[in-house]
Amino acid sequence: MKIGIPRALLYHYYYPFWKTYFDSLGIETVVSSPTNKWIMDKGIKYSVPEICVPIKVYLGHVLELIDRGVDYIFVPRFVSIQKGQFFCPKFMGLPDIIRHTFPEMEPVMLSPYVESTTDDLATSLKQYQIFEDKFGITRSDNRKALKKAETVWKLFREYSLNGYDIPEATQKAMSEGCQTIGDYKRSLDDKYEYAEVTIGVLGYVYNIYDSVISLDIVNRLKEMGVRIKTFEMIDDETLKKQLANMPKTLFWTFSDKLFAAGNHFYHDPDVDGIIHVTAFGCGPDSMLGKLLELDSTKFEKPFMTVRIDEHSGENHLQTRAEAFVDMLKRRKRKLKKGALA
Amino acid sequence: MQELFMGVDVGSVSTNIVVIDKDINVVSSQYIRTNGQPLETVKKGLKQLKSEFPDDTRIHGVGTTGSGRQLVGVMIGADVIKNEITAHATATIQFVPDVRTIFEIGGQDSKIIVVEDQMVVDFAMNTVCAAGTGSFLDHQAERLGIPIDQFGGKALSADRDVRIAGRCTVFAESDMIAKQQFGFSKAEIIKGLCEALVRNYINNLGRGKKLEPPYVFQGGVAANEGIKAAFEKEINHEVLIPEHFNIMGAVGAAILARDEIFVTGRKSKFRGLSAADLEFTPRTFECEDCPNHCEVIEVKVNDEVVARWGDRCGKWTNSVQQLDL
């Protein structure tokens, strides 16, 4: 029996958790291929036109998994991982989007109802009970699997907090399993010794770490010798502090984290500029982007919005990214000269 | 012998080739319509240069910019391949050292560049729409039967104001047709159009930015007096148009090449003015080795592959040996 996991949306944040969980229950998993043209085209074909590109891509991944002959597809229903905050309605309704688009998939979908008070998914056992009935798993095995998943996921988060990006952190956490935390401190300065500028890249994990959706912006910037910082590299306490003077939160957990990260980047002297990567038509981002853009002049840090959808052109993005990096480099060189003079 | 540097700006509508001396005086400049053939256009320009300069002339450094910068950079052997923002700003700062805001409107691109202490601090480029750029003005001039070089001047003779919807150029066109039927003169329509385009430009690109004088207006569209007047009306301040307004990108590329050569002390990679005689064949193919189906661009010189790019994995890019011609 095989469970298919679409390599899209929160796969990019929870894969180490899910994979470890299923592994310890002895359930085989299959992950769809990294987004490619076929997946993108299929997703677009079966989606309503006005929906955002990451959801379109998700449908493409589901179709690829069906093509590869999996028995079940894992489509969690993310409702809330933070008290008083929710996910975008498309996440809450994701299983419904899938079953209405492909009615034949309804019986093969595994859709835990994710509602907890922290982004550590092991804290609410309730959502995993569906697997006990379905696969004849005992309560105690389920608990053990969750515990293991939690450990690996925490290790993954720890890597992120030490400056590794998501693919790096995933790979590290998964290959080292339950190794004790502490002996892997990234030699960040080694790797980035030659990085002249640091850019805070703000965007949801499923956009910026999907090289087709984001037109590979992270790697484009790295190739230009830029060091990247993203929201998941900042610990919760620091993020919370940035939100202290907001009269209320943004309602959407990850948008709130991005907003806090943006503010943190404005205050962080290491960050030279901010790029906000947003999917065309993203509702929460229309608030988030504007709030951050307005602060750009106050902190005298350049802020650029990169709006992406399935029609985005690479040339244009390349020009803007190059110009942005160039501007930051020249600015920095000039400042340095000034300091020496 | 004089030290010369060349800058090439390959844009959608025009290709500009500039030669400067080491003190950044423009000694030669060409503004050629690209007509969809960037390589041919550059060859034409190089041939022209060859006829202008003595045979033993050496170019000490070359920079390219514009949407065709990569392809042409490979073709002629550029020392610097730079984006348009940096190139334009570099040139403007050279000629108007205290500039704070640059309006640049070209054939299909428009940009706003904010400068502080001779440094780019912010910019915006049109992203999803080319409303109000040179291509549209070209088209409207043709439709109204007025040569493009007289188009802007015509706006200055308008008696009345008319408001044209400028959010989208397709709709602007239908609005113009309607207003013509309401009895507005061609001059008034053109004036209304210029104002609509400027309004749209400032709203789209200037949004949220503090635009301080001195203002410099450049790019091919800066030749249009109607647009200049509309800018001055919109921001209520004088707008400067630099002498080399329509070739600023190329001038900037030349300056960047000059700086690069001076700083590194390297010998230029330029293939020489006779590069115009080499046979360049670009082609694009779809790599089918993985589901990404990348479009790979390949350039051959006299049947030898000199460059490939466009592949995500780098397999094709890295397969080419760097050739010195």
XYZ file of N, CA, C and O in Angstrom, chain B residues 162-325:
656
model
N -8.871 67.341 -22.616
C -9.800 66.219 -22.688
C -9.175 65.060 -21.937
O -7.966 64.838 -22.006
N -10.021 64.379 -21.169
C -9.490 63.305 -20.346
C -9.660 61.961 -21.053
O -10.775 61.560 -21.394
N -8.556 61.297 -21.307
C -8.587 59.984 -21.953
C -8.345 58.924 -20.870
O -7.496 59.107 -20.010
N -9.087 57.823 -20.939
C -8.888 56.742 -19.969
C -7.554 56.065 -20.257
O -7.356 55.522 -21.333
N -6.644 56.117 -19.306
C -5.287 55.656 -19.599
C -4.869 54.378 -18.900
O -3.717 53.976 -18.983
N -5.767 53.711 -18.223
C -5.387 52.530 -17.460
C -4.863 51.421 -18.368
O -3.911 50.730 -18.057
N -5.495 51.266 -19.518
C -5.100 50.200 -20.436
C -5.058 50.808 -21.822
O -5.956 51.547 -22.205
N -4.026 50.506 -22.588
C -3.903 51.181 -23.879
C -4.947 50.725 -24.878
O -5.299 51.463 -25.774
N -5.443 49.521 -24.708
C -6.501 49.076 -25.620
C -7.764 49.896 -25.368
O -8.409 50.397 -26.288
N -8.070 50.093 -24.067
C -9.230 50.913 -23.748
C -8.977 52.381 -24.075
O -9.890 53.098 -24.463
N -7.731 52.810 -23.899
C -7.399 54.199 -24.224
C -7.721 54.450 -25.690
O -8.252 55.496 -26.056
N -7.427 53.461 -26.511
C -7.676 53.627 -27.933
C -9.169 53.788 -28.217
O -9.573 54.673 -28.962
N -10.002 52.948 -27.582
C -11.436 53.096 -27.855
C -11.954 54.415 -27.303
O -12.830 55.049 -27.892
N -11.376 54.858 -26.181
C -11.786 56.141 -25.617
C -11.402 57.285 -26.562
O -12.156 58.229 -26.750
N -10.213 57.169 -27.156
C -9.782 58.199 -28.090
C -10.718 58.287 -29.285
O -11.063 59.371 -29.748
N -11.141 57.136 -29.767
C -12.042 57.120 -30.918
C -13.361 57.796 -30.537
O -13.889 58.625 -31.271
N -13.844 57.489 -29.332
C -15.082 58.111 -28.866
C -14.925 59.623 -28.785
O -15.766 60.386 -29.261
N -13.785 60.069 -28.195
C -13.586 61.511 -28.014
C -13.427 62.221 -29.356
O -13.841 63.371 -29.511
N -12.858 61.523 -30.335
C -12.757 62.118 -31.673
C -14.157 62.368 -32.218
O -14.437 63.393 -32.813
N -15.042 61.427 -31.962
C -16.414 61.569 -32.445
C -17.138 62.702 -31.730
O -18.062 63.289 -32.268
N -16.705 63.012 -30.496
C -17.337 64.114 -29.761
C -16.830 65.472 -30.256
O -17.180 66.499 -29.715
N -15.942 65.459 -31.221
C -15.527 66.709 -31.829
C -14.234 67.301 -31.317
O -13.911 68.445 -31.617
N -13.484 66.566 -30.539
C -12.182 67.089 -30.115
C -11.182 66.972 -31.262
O -11.243 66.019 -32.058
N -10.279 67.944 -31.335
C -9.298 67.941 -32.429
C -8.222 66.895 -32.166
O -8.061 66.421 -31.042
N -7.475 66.591 -33.218
C -6.372 65.642 -33.075
C -5.392 66.113 -32.008
O -4.931 65.338 -31.175
N -5.081 67.416 -32.025
C -4.120 67.956 -31.066
C -4.618 67.752 -29.641
O -3.854 67.372 -28.744
N -5.895 67.980 -29.441
C -6.456 67.837 -28.089
C -6.453 66.382 -27.644
O -6.159 66.070 -26.487
N -6.768 65.522 -28.587
C -6.751 64.088 -28.275
C -5.332 63.665 -27.876
O -5.130 62.949 -26.896
N -4.353 64.138 -28.636
C -2.959 63.749 -28.354
C -2.535 64.274 -26.990
O -1.898 63.578 -26.197
N -2.932 65.505 -26.696
C -2.596 66.073 -25.396
C -3.229 65.241 -24.277
O -2.581 64.885 -23.284
N -4.491 64.913 -24.476
C -5.199 64.089 -23.480
C -4.519 62.750 -23.304
O -4.369 62.241 -22.183
N -4.057 62.206 -24.414
C -3.395 60.911 -24.367
C -2.078 61.001 -23.593
O -1.784 60.173 -22.729
N -1.300 62.047 -23.886
C -0.017 62.232 -23.192
C -0.243 62.326 -21.690
O 0.469 61.719 -20.893
N -1.279 63.085 -21.321
C -1.543 63.259 -19.892
C -1.990 61.953 -19.248
O -1.607 61.634 -18.126
N -2.782 61.192 -19.995
C -3.256 59.908 -19.461
C -2.080 58.966 -19.242
O -1.999 58.272 -18.219
N -1.171 58.959 -20.191
C -0.035 58.048 -20.078
C 0.852 58.418 -18.895
O 1.306 57.560 -18.151
N 1.075 59.697 -18.723
C 1.921 60.137 -17.611
C 1.248 59.833 -16.277
O 1.879 59.348 -15.337
N -0.053 60.080 -16.217
C -0.806 59.809 -14.998
C -0.688 58.321 -14.630
O -0.401 57.944 -13.501
N -0.877 57.511 -15.637
C -0.804 56.065 -15.451
C 0.594 55.640 -14.989
O 0.760 54.838 -14.073
N 1.590 56.227 -15.629
C 2.988 55.910 -15.313
C 3.310 56.271 -13.866
O 3.838 55.469 -13.104
N 2.946 57.503 -13.492
C 3.254 57.952 -12.124
C 2.481 57.113 -11.099
O 3.005 56.716 -10.067
N 1.234 56.802 -11.409
C 0.436 56.010 -10.462
C 0.960 54.589 -10.317
O 0.958 54.040 -9.231
N 1.378 53.997 -11.424
C 1.822 52.610 -11.371
C 3.216 52.473 -10.798
O 3.463 51.650 -9.929
N 4.135 53.261 -11.317
C 5.533 53.064 -10.941
C 5.952 53.939 -9.771
O 6.821 53.570 -8.991
N 5.320 55.094 -9.658
C 5.771 56.024 -8.629
C 5.039 55.832 -7.315
O 5.351 56.477 -6.316
N 4.100 54.910 -7.302
C 3.257 54.717 -6.124
C 4.098 54.449 -4.874
O 4.965 53.585 -4.870
N 3.822 55.218 -3.837
C 4.527 54.991 -2.576
C 5.960 55.486 -2.564
O 6.659 55.307 -1.586
N 6.422 56.086 -3.663
C 7.816 56.556 -3.670
C 7.826 58.068 -3.540
O 6.941 58.753 -4.026
N 8.843 58.541 -2.877
C 9.007 59.980 -2.747
C 9.821 60.456 -3.934
O 10.997 60.099 -4.062
N 9.213 61.219 -4.823
C 9.899 61.645 -6.033
C 10.366 63.084 -5.868
O 9.569 64.007 -5.797
N 11.681 63.238 -5.780
C 12.252 64.566 -5.517
C 12.929 65.112 -6.764
O 13.452 64.353 -7.569
N 12.962 66.424 -6.944
C 13.721 66.998 -8.046
C 15.220 66.990 -7.722
O 15.548 66.889 -6.541
N 16.116 67.158 -8.668
C 15.889 67.278 -10.110
C 15.344 65.993 -10.744
O 15.765 64.901 -10.388
N 14.403 66.215 -11.670
C 13.825 65.114 -12.432
C 14.492 65.043 -13.798
O 14.666 66.072 -14.442
N 14.866 63.858 -14.205
C 15.426 63.684 -15.536
C 14.544 62.709 -16.300
O 14.161 61.670 -15.771
N 14.220 63.083 -17.523
C 13.355 62.246 -18.358
C 14.170 61.759 -19.550
O 14.746 62.559 -20.269
N 14.265 60.461 -19.724
C 15.059 59.912 -20.820
C 14.404 58.679 -21.422
O 13.327 58.278 -21.004
N 15.069 58.107 -22.416
C 14.455 57.018 -23.189
C 13.883 57.605 -24.462
O 13.720 58.833 -24.577
N 13.588 56.766 -25.406
C 13.109 57.223 -26.715
C 11.919 58.161 -26.619
O 11.806 59.143 -27.362
N 11.041 57.929 -25.665
C 9.812 58.715 -25.563
C 10.086 60.151 -25.093
O 9.277 61.044 -25.288
N 11.267 60.392 -24.538
C 11.603 61.753 -24.092
C 11.684 62.720 -25.267
O 11.691 63.941 -25.091
N 11.720 62.199 -26.497
C 11.700 63.064 -27.678
C 10.324 63.701 -27.831
O 10.158 64.673 -28.566
N 9.359 63.168 -27.138
C 7.980 63.595 -27.292
C 7.689 64.789 -26.377
O 7.581 64.658 -25.163
N 7.547 65.974 -26.995
C 7.361 67.196 -26.193
C 6.051 67.163 -25.419
O 5.930 67.756 -24.353
N 5.067 66.479 -25.989
C 3.761 66.399 -25.315
C 3.873 65.654 -24.001
O 3.293 66.055 -22.984
N 4.647 64.574 -23.992
C 4.816 63.795 -22.769
C 5.611 64.606 -21.751
O 5.307 64.624 -20.566
N 6.632 65.302 -22.238
C 7.439 66.125 -21.322
C 6.538 67.163 -20.644
O 6.576 67.329 -19.417
N 5.717 67.839 -21.464
C 4.814 68.857 -20.909
C 3.859 68.224 -19.900
O 3.581 68.804 -18.843
N 3.373 67.031 -20.225
C 2.437 66.357 -19.315
C 3.121 66.001 -17.993
O 2.525 66.119 -16.926
N 4.385 65.593 -18.069
C 5.144 65.303 -16.850
C 5.252 66.558 -15.990
O 5.034 66.536 -14.784
N 5.599 67.666 -16.648
C 5.797 68.904 -15.886
C 4.500 69.359 -15.233
O 4.494 69.855 -14.116
N 3.394 69.125 -15.944
C 2.101 69.498 -15.393
C 1.764 68.576 -14.199
O 1.309 69.036 -13.156
N 2.009 67.296 -14.363
C 1.643 66.309 -13.345
C 2.434 66.504 -12.052
O 1.884 66.467 -10.958
N 3.744 66.734 -12.170
C 4.531 66.855 -10.941
C 4.802 68.308 -10.579
O 5.422 68.593 -9.564
N 4.319 69.219 -11.448
C 4.415 70.643 -11.151
C 5.858 71.087 -10.936
O 6.181 71.790 -9.979
N 6.738 70.635 -11.810
C 8.145 70.990 -11.690
C 8.816 70.792 -13.034
O 8.366 69.969 -13.823
N 9.905 71.506 -13.233
C 10.645 71.368 -14.480
C 11.240 69.955 -14.593
O 11.658 69.360 -13.613
N 11.251 69.447 -15.812
C 11.822 68.125 -16.073
C 12.968 68.285 -17.063
O 12.807 68.913 -18.111
N 14.138 67.765 -16.717
C 15.313 67.910 -17.588
C 15.378 66.764 -18.589
O 15.100 65.612 -18.238
N 15.761 67.100 -19.801
C 15.996 66.046 -20.782
C 17.470 66.116 -21.182
O 17.920 67.116 -21.733
N 18.238 65.082 -20.844
C 19.680 65.144 -21.122
C 19.950 65.097 -22.629
O 19.116 64.627 -23.401
N 21.119 65.587 -23.008
C 21.471 65.679 -24.415
C 21.319 64.317 -25.119
O 20.789 64.227 -26.206
N 21.818 63.283 -24.466
C 21.803 61.971 -25.118
C 20.631 61.122 -24.643
O 20.752 59.919 -24.457
N 19.479 61.771 -24.448
C 18.340 61.103 -23.813
C 17.959 59.750 -24.407
O 17.552 58.848 -23.713
N 18.101 59.605 -25.729
C 17.601 58.361 -26.333
C 18.642 57.251 -26.429
O 18.377 56.183 -26.934
N 19.849 57.524 -25.926
C 20.898 56.495 -25.977
C 21.537 56.310 -24.609
O 22.653 55.817 -24.488
N 20.822 56.739 -23.562
C 21.416 56.730 -22.216
C 21.806 55.322 -21.763
O 22.813 55.131 -21.098
N 21.010 54.342 -22.121
C 21.327 52.966 -21.728
C 22.672 52.550 -22.301
O 23.522 51.984 -21.594
N 22.885 52.863 -23.571
C 24.136 52.490 -24.239
C 25.308 53.267 -23.641
O 26.399 52.712 -23.423
N 25.075 54.557 -23.349
C 26.140 55.353 -22.734
C 26.508 54.747 -21.378
O 27.687 54.578 -21.045
N 25.475 54.377 -20.614
C 25.712 53.766 -19.307
C 26.516 52.482 -19.434
O 27.454 52.236 -18.672
N 26.165 51.660 -20.421
C 26.878 50.399 -20.628
C 28.340 50.669 -20.966
O 29.246 49.967 -20.499
N 28.575 51.714 -21.765
C 29.952 52.066 -22.133
C 30.734 52.527 -20.901
O 31.896 52.150 -20.704
N 30.073 53.332 -20.059
C 30.753 53.814 -18.842
C 31.085 52.628 -17.928
O 32.183 52.545 -17.365
N 30.139 51.700 -17.805
C 30.372 50.535 -16.945
C 31.535 49.698 -17.484
O 32.346 49.183 -16.711
N 31.618 49.585 -18.818
C 32.721 48.833 -19.418
C 34.038 49.542 -19.135
O 35.047 48.923 -18.778
N 34.018 50.861 -19.261
C 35.219 51.660 -18.994
C 35.683 51.448 -17.549
O 36.860 51.161 -17.285
N 34.722 51.527 -16.602
C 35.070 51.351 -15.193
C 35.640 49.958 -14.949
O 36.624 49.787 -14.233
N 34.998 48.971 -15.561
C 35.418 47.582 -15.380
C 36.864 47.398 -15.841
O 37.686 46.799 -15.154
N 37.173 47.936 -17.015
C 38.522 47.780 -17.571
C 39.533 48.543 -16.713
O 40.623 48.050 -16.417
N 39.153 49.742 -16.283
C 40.067 50.535 -15.452
C 40.352 49.835 -14.127
O 41.474 49.817 -13.646
N 39.303 49.259 -13.528
C 39.461 48.643 -12.214
C 40.251 47.333 -12.311
O 41.158 47.080 -11.528
N 39.890 46.512 -13.300
C 40.526 45.193 -13.374
C 41.829 45.224 -14.165
O 42.661 44.335 -14.015
N 41.958 46.218 -15.032
C 43.153 46.291 -15.863
C 43.217 45.196 -16.910
O 44.252 44.952 -17.525
N 42.083 44.509 -17.100
C 42.071 43.398 -18.058
C 42.027 43.897 -19.489
O 41.677 45.037 -19.769
N 42.334 42.962 -20.374
C 42.221 43.229 -21.799
C 40.774 42.929 -22.198
O 40.171 41.996 -21.689
N 40.245 43.731 -23.081
C 38.841 43.545 -23.462
C 38.599 42.219 -24.186
O 39.468 41.717 -24.887
N 37.392 41.676 -23.972
C 37.024 40.426 -24.656
C 36.397 40.706 -26.023
O 35.953 39.798 -26.712
N 36.320 41.969 -26.367
C 35.658 42.386 -27.608
C 36.258 41.683 -28.826
O 37.475 41.598 -28.969
N 35.393 41.176 -29.669
C 35.860 40.464 -30.860
C 36.336 41.407 -31.959
O 36.786 40.963 -33.010
N 36.134 42.696 -31.751
C 36.579 43.652 -32.766
C 35.439 44.041 -33.687
O 34.422 43.358 -33.771
N 35.648 45.164 -34.361
C 34.573 45.661 -35.222
C 34.296 44.700 -36.365
O 33.220 44.707 -36.952
N 35.267 43.869 -36.659
C 35.054 42.915 -37.750
C 34.142 41.764 -37.320
O 33.825 40.887 -38.123
N 33.717 41.774 -36.043
C 32.750 40.768 -35.594
C 31.511 40.801 -36.472
O 30.786 39.821 -36.593
N 31.304 41.951 -37.105
C 30.144 42.084 -37.984
C 30.202 41.093 -39.133
O 29.182 40.725 -39.705
N 31.414 40.635 -39.468
C 31.540 39.723 -40.613
C 31.387 38.257 -40.227
O 31.262 37.393 -41.088
N 31.425 37.970 -38.913
C 31.282 36.574 -38.500
C 29.836 36.117 -38.708
O 28.912 36.917 -38.661
N 29.694 34.837 -38.914
C 28.347 34.294 -39.120
C 27.785 33.838 -37.779
O 28.244 32.843 -37.214
N 26.821 34.566 -37.240
C 26.213 34.197 -35.963
C 24.860 33.547 -36.181
O 24.026 34.096 -36.880
N 24.662 32.374 -35.608
C 23.356 31.742 -35.739
C 22.825 31.365 -34.358
O 23.331 30.447 -33.731
N 21.852 32.101 -33.894
C 21.216 31.689 -32.646
C 20.085 30.715 -32.960
O 19.459 30.804 -34.013
N 19.870 29.765 -32.061
C 18.682 28.928 -32.222
C 18.195 28.531 -30.832
O 18.938 28.611 -29.853
N 16.956 28.140 -30.761
C 16.377 27.727 -29.496
C 15.831 26.323 -29.666
O 15.203 26.031 -30.667
N 16.135 25.468 -28.704
C 15.526 24.144 -28.769
C 15.002 23.769 -27.397
O 15.418 24.332 -26.385
N 14.058 22.857 -27.398
C 13.491 22.424 -26.136
C 14.205 21.154 -25.696
O 14.200 20.152 -26.406
N 14.846 21.210 -24.533
C 15.535 20.036 -24.020
C 14.487 19.058 -23.505
O 13.585 19.447 -22.778
N 14.572 17.817 -23.915
C 13.538 16.866 -23.514
C 14.052 15.806 -22.547
O 13.461 14.740 -22.394
N 15.162 16.116 -21.888
C 15.746 15.122 -20.994
C 15.007 14.991 -19.670
O 15.196 14.035 -18.943
N 14.195 15.982 -19.314
C 13.406 15.884 -18.092
C 12.105 16.636 -18.316
O 11.955 17.333 -19.320
N 11.138 16.486 -17.418
C 9.833 17.103 -17.685
C 9.836 18.631 -17.659
O 8.825 19.247 -17.952
N 10.939 19.246 -17.317
C 10.950 20.702 -17.293
C 10.897 21.317 -18.682
O 10.473 22.450 -18.857
N 11.380 20.600 -19.659
C 11.383 21.066 -21.044
C 11.909 22.493 -21.171
O 11.220 23.373 -21.695
N 13.096 22.727 -20.669
C 13.672 24.070 -20.715
C 13.902 24.496 -22.161
O 14.246 23.682 -23.010
N 13.713 25.777 -22.400
C 14.066 26.326 -23.706
C 15.525 26.748 -23.666
O 15.894 27.676 -22.957
N 16.342 26.061 -24.407
C 17.768 26.358 -24.383
C 18.119 27.211 -25.598
O 17.719 26.903 -26.723
N 18.847 28.282 -25.361
C 19.270 29.157 -26.449
C 20.726 28.844 -26.759
O 21.549 28.710 -25.845
N 21.004 28.702 -28.024
C 22.357 28.318 -28.421
C 22.831 29.291 -29.488
O 22.087 29.638 -30.398
N 24.072 29.744 -29.353
C 24.630 30.640 -30.362
C 25.837 29.991 -31.000
O 26.741 29.519 -30.310
N 25.817 29.962 -32.315
C 26.956 29.408 -33.049
C 27.671 30.529 -33.786
O 27.034 31.427 -34.330
N 28.990 30.465 -33.790
C 29.781 31.370 -34.611
C 30.522 30.503 -35.610
O 31.260 29.602 -35.202
N 30.308 30.777 -36.884
C 30.914 29.969 -37.938
C 30.818 28.473 -37.607
O 31.808 27.758 -37.590
N 29.615 28.049 -37.276
C 29.324 26.635 -37.029
C 29.876 26.074 -35.725
O 29.760 24.890 -35.461
N 30.476 26.924 -34.910
C 30.959 26.432 -33.632
C 30.101 27.022 -32.510
O 29.835 28.228 -32.508
N 29.668 26.170 -31.571
C 28.808 26.672 -30.499
C 29.637 27.503 -29.524
O 30.633 27.026 -28.983
N 29.255 28.756 -29.332
C 30.013 29.599 -28.404
C 29.283 29.825 -27.086
O 29.906 30.198 -26.092
N 27.987 29.637 -27.080
C 27.270 29.846 -25.822
C 25.935 29.129 -25.831
O 25.305 28.968 -26.872
N 25.544 28.684 -24.654
C 24.209 28.129 -24.463
C 23.717 28.609 -23.109
O 24.483 28.678 -22.164
N 22.437 28.915 -23.027
C 21.878 29.226 -21.720
C 20.380 28.967 -21.735
O 19.822 28.635 -22.783
N 19.743 29.128 -20.573
C 18.298 28.938 -20.493
C 17.919 27.626 -19.823
O 16.764 27.399 -19.499
N 18.882 26.729 -19.602
C 18.561 25.460 -18.964
C 18.622 25.602 -17.457
O 19.474 26.286 -16.920
N 17.674 24.954 -16.807
C 17.582 25.041 -15.366
C 18.739 24.312 -14.685
O 19.260 24.742 -13.672
N 19.138 23.170 -15.238
C 20.101 22.331 -14.533
C 21.552 22.710 -14.848
O 22.469 22.288 -14.152
N 21.759 23.489 -15.896
C 23.121 23.909 -16.200
C 23.885 22.946 -17.087
O 25.031 23.189 -17.434
N 23.216 21.862 -17.476
C 23.890 20.848 -18.279
C 24.384 21.418 -19.614
O 25.513 21.165 -20.031
N 23.508 22.192 -20.246
C 23.871 22.762 -21.549
C 24.829 23.930 -21.399
O 25.795 24.062 -22.142
N 24.532 24.787 -20.421
C 25.378 25.960 -20.204
C 26.822 25.544 -19.978
O 27.749 26.112 -20.558
N 26.988 24.508 -19.140
C 28.343 24.112 -18.782
C 29.038 23.283 -19.853
O 30.217 22.989 -19.754
N 28.265 22.869 -20.864
C 28.859 22.004 -21.881
C 29.694 22.794 -22.885
O 30.373 22.222 -23.719
N 29.611 24.127 -22.796
C 30.325 24.934 -23.784
C 31.681 25.371 -23.248
O 31.782 25.904 -22.156
N 32.699 25.116 -24.008
C 34.034 25.593 -23.653
C 34.089 27.090 -23.954
O 33.604 27.526 -24.974
N 34.667 27.831 -23.049
C 34.829 29.259 -23.326
C 35.804 29.443 -24.474
O 36.945 29.006 -24.414
N 35.323 30.073 -25.512
C 36.173 30.249 -26.693
C 36.733 31.658 -26.731
O 36.057 32.606 -26.388
N 37.940 31.773 -27.154
C 38.461 33.111 -27.429
C 38.594 33.247 -28.925
O 39.308 32.476 -29.548
N 37.873 34.181 -29.456
C 37.936 34.317 -30.916
C 38.907 35.426 -31.287
O 38.967 36.423 -30.607
